[in-house]
CSV table of C-alpha atoms in Angstrom, one decimal:
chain,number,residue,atom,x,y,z
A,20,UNK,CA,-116.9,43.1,-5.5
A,21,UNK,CA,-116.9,42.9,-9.3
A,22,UNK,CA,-114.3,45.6,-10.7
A,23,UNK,CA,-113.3,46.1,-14.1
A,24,UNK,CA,-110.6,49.0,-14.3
A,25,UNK,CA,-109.0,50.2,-17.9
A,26,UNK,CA,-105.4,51.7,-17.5
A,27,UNK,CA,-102.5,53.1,-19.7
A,28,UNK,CA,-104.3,56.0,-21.9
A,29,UNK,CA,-102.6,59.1,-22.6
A,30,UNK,CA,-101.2,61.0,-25.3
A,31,UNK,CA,-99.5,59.9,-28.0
A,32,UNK,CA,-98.0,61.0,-31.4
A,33,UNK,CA,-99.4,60.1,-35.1
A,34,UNK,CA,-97.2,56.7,-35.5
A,35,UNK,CA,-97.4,55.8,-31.8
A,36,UNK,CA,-97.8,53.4,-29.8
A,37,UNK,CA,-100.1,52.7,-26.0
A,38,UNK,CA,-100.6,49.6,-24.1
A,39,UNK,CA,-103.7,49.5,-22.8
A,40,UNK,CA,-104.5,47.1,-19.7
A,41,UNK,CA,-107.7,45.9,-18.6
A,42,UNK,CA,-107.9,44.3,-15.2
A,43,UNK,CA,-110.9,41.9,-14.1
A,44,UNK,CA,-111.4,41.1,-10.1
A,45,UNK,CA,-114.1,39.7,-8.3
A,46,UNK,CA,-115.6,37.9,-11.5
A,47,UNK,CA,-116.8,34.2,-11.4
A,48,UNK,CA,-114.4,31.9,-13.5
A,49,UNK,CA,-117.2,31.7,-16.1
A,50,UNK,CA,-116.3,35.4,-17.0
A,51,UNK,CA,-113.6,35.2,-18.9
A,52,UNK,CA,-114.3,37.1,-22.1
A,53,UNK,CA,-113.5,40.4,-22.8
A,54,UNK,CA,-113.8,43.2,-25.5
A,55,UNK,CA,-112.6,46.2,-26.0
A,56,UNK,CA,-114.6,49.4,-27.0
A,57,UNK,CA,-114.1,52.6,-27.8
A,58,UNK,CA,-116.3,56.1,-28.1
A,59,UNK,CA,-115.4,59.7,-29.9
A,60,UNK,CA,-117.2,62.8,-28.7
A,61,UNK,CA,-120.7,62.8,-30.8
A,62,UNK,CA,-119.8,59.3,-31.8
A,63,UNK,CA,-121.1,56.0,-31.1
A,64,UNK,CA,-119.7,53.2,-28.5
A,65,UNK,CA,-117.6,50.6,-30.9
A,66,UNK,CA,-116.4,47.4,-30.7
A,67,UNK,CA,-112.6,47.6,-31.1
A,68,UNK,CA,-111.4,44.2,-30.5
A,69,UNK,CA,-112.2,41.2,-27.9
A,70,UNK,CA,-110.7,37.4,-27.0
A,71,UNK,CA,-112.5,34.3,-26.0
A,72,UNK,CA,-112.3,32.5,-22.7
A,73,UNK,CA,-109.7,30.6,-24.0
A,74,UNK,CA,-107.6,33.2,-25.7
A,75,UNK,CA,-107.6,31.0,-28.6
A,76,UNK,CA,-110.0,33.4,-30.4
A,77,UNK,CA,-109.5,36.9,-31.2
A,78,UNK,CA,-111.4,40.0,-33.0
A,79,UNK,CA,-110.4,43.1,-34.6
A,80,UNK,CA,-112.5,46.4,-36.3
A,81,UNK,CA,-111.2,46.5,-39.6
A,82,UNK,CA,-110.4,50.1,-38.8
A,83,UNK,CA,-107.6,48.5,-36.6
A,84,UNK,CA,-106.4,45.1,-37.8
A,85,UNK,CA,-103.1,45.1,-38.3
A,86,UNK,CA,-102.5,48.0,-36.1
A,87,UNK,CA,-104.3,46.8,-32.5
A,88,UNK,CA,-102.9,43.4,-31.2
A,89,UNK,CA,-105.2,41.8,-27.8
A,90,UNK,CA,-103.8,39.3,-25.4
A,91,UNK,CA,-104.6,37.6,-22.0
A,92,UNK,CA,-102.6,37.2,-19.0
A,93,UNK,CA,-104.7,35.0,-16.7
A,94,UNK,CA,-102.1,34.7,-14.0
A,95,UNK,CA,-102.9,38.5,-13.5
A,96,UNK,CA,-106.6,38.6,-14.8
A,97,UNK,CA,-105.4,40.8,-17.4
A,98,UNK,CA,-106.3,41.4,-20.7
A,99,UNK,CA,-104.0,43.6,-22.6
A,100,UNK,CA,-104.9,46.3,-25.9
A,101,UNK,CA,-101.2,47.1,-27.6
A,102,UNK,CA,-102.5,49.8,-29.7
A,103,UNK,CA,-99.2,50.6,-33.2
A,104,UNK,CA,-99.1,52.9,-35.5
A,105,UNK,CA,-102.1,54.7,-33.6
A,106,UNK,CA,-103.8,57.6,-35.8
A,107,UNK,CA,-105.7,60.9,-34.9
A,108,UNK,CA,-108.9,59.1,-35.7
A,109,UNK,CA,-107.9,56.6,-32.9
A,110,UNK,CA,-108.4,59.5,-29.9
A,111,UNK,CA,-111.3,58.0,-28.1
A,112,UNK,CA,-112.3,57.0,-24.5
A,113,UNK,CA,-111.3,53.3,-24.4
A,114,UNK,CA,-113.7,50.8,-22.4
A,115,UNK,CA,-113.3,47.2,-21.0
A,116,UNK,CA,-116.0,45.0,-20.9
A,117,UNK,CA,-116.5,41.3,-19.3
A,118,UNK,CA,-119.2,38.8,-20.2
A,119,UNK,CA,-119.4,35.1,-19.7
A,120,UNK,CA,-118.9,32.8,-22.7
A,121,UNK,CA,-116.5,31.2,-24.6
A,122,UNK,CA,-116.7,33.0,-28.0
A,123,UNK,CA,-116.3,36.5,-28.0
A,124,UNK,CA,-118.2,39.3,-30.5
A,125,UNK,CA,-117.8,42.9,-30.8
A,126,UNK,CA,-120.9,43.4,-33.0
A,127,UNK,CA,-122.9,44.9,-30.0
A,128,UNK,CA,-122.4,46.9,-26.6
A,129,UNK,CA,-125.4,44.9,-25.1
A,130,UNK,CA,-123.1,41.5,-25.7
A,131,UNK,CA,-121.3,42.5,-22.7
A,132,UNK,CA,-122.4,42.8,-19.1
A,133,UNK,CA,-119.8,44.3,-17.1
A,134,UNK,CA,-117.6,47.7,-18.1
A,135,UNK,CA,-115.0,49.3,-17.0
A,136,UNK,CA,-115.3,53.5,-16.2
A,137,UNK,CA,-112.8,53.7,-19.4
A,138,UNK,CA,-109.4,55.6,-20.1
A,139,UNK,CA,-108.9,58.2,-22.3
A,140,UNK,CA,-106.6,58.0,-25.7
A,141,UNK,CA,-105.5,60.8,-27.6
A,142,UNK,CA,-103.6,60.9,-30.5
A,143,UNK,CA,-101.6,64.0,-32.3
A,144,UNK,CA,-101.4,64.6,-35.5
């Protein structure tokens, strides 16, 4: 069964910090890329960041380079969003999405074949 669950939203203060973790089961080992989006209430889905296959290759929204770092663990099929210095504008659900490839974009929702249910992320002013 192919299963992509998000974990490790919550709460957290202006100048925070999360970890978000995205965990990918059941996938072919042609499935390797992931991205991360995000969607406000009234909002658009976005593209907040993604990595290649490899790893090697990484993405960020401007809105949150600098701030957002991703990474892979493949020992655990994980792919991990550490979210810094997290602002009120950042309080979104949070989705995880798997596609096959090598290169990675987070231009488009539709790039993406598999996602997650999401987490929740708020952040206090």
């Amino acid at each position: 069964q192919l299963q992509v669950v998000e974990s490790g939203g919550g709460l957290a203060q202006s100048g925070g910090s999360l970890r978000l973790s995205c965990v990918a089961s059941g996938f072919p080992s042609d499935y390797r890329v992931v991205g991360w989006f995000r969607q406000a209430p009234g909002k658009e889905r976005e593209g907040v960041s993604c990595i290649s296959s490899s790893g090697d290759i990484t993405n960020y929204a401007e809105s949150v380079k600098g701030r957002f770092s991703i990474s892979r663990d493949d020992a655990k099929n994980t792919v991990y969003l550490q979210m810094n210095s997290l602002k009120p504008e950042d309080t979104a659900v949070y989705y995880c999405a798997v596609d096959r490839g090598w290169l990675c974009s987070i231009s488009s929702v539709y790039d993406y074949e598999y996602w997650g249910q999401g987490t929740q992320v708020t952040v206090a002013s």
